PDB file of C-alpha atoms in Angstrom:
ATOM      1  CA  MET T   1       4.412  -9.108   1.127  1.00 60.00           C
ATOM      2  CA  GLN T   2       2.401 -12.031   2.407  1.00 62.00           C
ATOM      3  CA  HIS T   3       2.159 -13.652   5.823  1.00 64.00           C
ATOM      4  CA  THR T   4       1.187 -17.312   5.698  1.00 69.00           C
ATOM      5  CA  ASN T   5       0.350 -17.540   9.390  1.00 68.00           C
ATOM      6  CA  ALA T   6      -2.738 -16.227  11.160  1.00 68.00           C
ATOM      7  CA  LEU T   7      -3.557 -12.553  10.779  1.00 73.00           C
ATOM      8  CA  THR T   8      -0.547 -10.327  11.352  1.00 74.00           C
ATOM      9  CA  GLU T   9      -1.645  -6.957  12.645  1.00 74.00           C
ATOM     10  CA  GLY T  10       0.385  -3.849  11.913  1.00 70.00           C
ATOM     11  CA  PRO T  11       0.847  -0.793  14.144  1.00 74.00           C
ATOM     12  CA  HIS T  12      -2.375   0.824  12.866  1.00 74.00           C
ATOM     13  CA  ARG T  13      -4.394  -2.312  13.658  1.00 77.00           C
ATOM     14  CA  PHE T  14      -4.866  -3.281  10.002  1.00 77.00           C
ATOM     15  CA  GLU T  15      -3.802  -6.695   8.764  1.00 77.00           C
ATOM     16  CA  ALA T  16      -0.235  -6.273   7.464  1.00 74.00           C
ATOM     17  CA  THR T  17      -0.649  -7.898   4.027  1.00 73.00           C
ATOM     18  CA  PHE T  18      -3.711  -5.712   3.355  1.00 75.00           C
ATOM     19  CA  THR T  19      -1.836  -2.622   4.530  1.00 74.00           C
ATOM     20  CA  VAL T  20       1.095  -3.157   2.174  1.00 73.00           C
ATOM     21  CA  ASN T  21      -0.882  -4.334  -0.847  1.00 72.00           C
ATOM     22  CA  VAL T  22      -3.893  -1.992  -0.678  1.00 77.00           C
ATOM     23  CA  ARG T  23      -3.415   0.971   1.653  1.00 79.00           C
ATOM     24  CA  ALA T  24       0.181   1.733   0.639  1.00 80.00           C
ATOM     25  CA  ASN T  25      -0.673   2.774  -2.951  1.00 82.00           C
ATOM     26  CA  PRO T  26      -2.706   5.919  -2.209  1.00 86.00           C
ATOM     27  CA  MET T  27      -0.286   6.834   0.578  1.00 87.00           C
ATOM     28  CA  PHE T  28       2.642   6.569  -1.823  1.00 86.00           C
ATOM     29  CA  VAL T  29       0.911   8.839  -4.352  1.00 88.00           C
ATOM     30  CA  ARG T  30       0.019  11.455  -1.726  1.00 91.00           C
ATOM     31  CA  LEU T  31       3.554  11.508  -0.309  1.00 91.00           C
ATOM     32  CA  PHE T  32       5.293  11.958  -3.649  1.00 87.00           C
ATOM     33  CA  GLN T  33       2.791  13.799  -5.874  1.00 86.00           C
ATOM     34  CA  ASP T  34       4.371  17.202  -5.249  1.00 90.00           C
ATOM     35  CA  ARG T  35       7.731  15.942  -6.552  1.00 91.00           C
ATOM     36  CA  PHE T  36       6.402  15.217 -10.040  1.00 88.00           C
ATOM     37  CA  THR T  37       5.638  17.712 -12.800  1.00 90.00           C
ATOM     38  CA  ALA T  38       3.534  17.200 -15.914  1.00 87.00           C
ATOM     39  CA  PRO T  39       3.692  15.065 -17.977  1.00 92.00           C
ATOM     40  CA  ALA T  40       5.062  12.735 -15.266  1.00 89.00           C
ATOM     41  CA  GLN T  41       3.053   9.613 -14.507  1.00 87.00           C
ATOM     42  CA  ILE T  42       2.777   7.367 -11.483  1.00 84.00           C
ATOM     43  CA  VAL T  43       2.173   3.744 -12.383  1.00 86.00           C
ATOM     44  CA  LEU T  44       1.064   1.399  -9.621  1.00 80.00           C
ATOM     45  CA  THR T  45       1.200  -2.356  -9.931  1.00 76.00           C
ATOM     46  CA  ALA T  46      -0.546  -4.662  -7.514  1.00 67.00           C
ATOM     47  CA  GLY T  47      -1.445  -8.252  -6.897  1.00 66.00           C
ATOM     48  CA  ASP T  48      -4.271  -9.958  -5.089  1.00 68.00           C
ATOM     49  CA  THR T  49      -2.198 -11.453  -2.263  1.00 60.00           C
ATOM     50  CA  HIS T  50      -4.514  -9.978   0.375  1.00 55.00           C
ATOM     51  CA  PHE T  51      -7.473 -11.990  -0.948  1.00 60.00           C
ATOM     52  CA  GLY T  52      -7.899 -15.490   0.344  1.00 56.00           C
TER      53      GLY T  52
END
């Protein structure tokens, strides 16, 4: 996700692109970690859209 306009603030007062591209990863892991059993793996991919 990327907004090309001025800063777009989300409901938690963080910039929306930063929220989706940075803060969402640890939240995703915490929400779903109890559904996985060893040797399951969680692989996160990310870009650098929030920079710049």
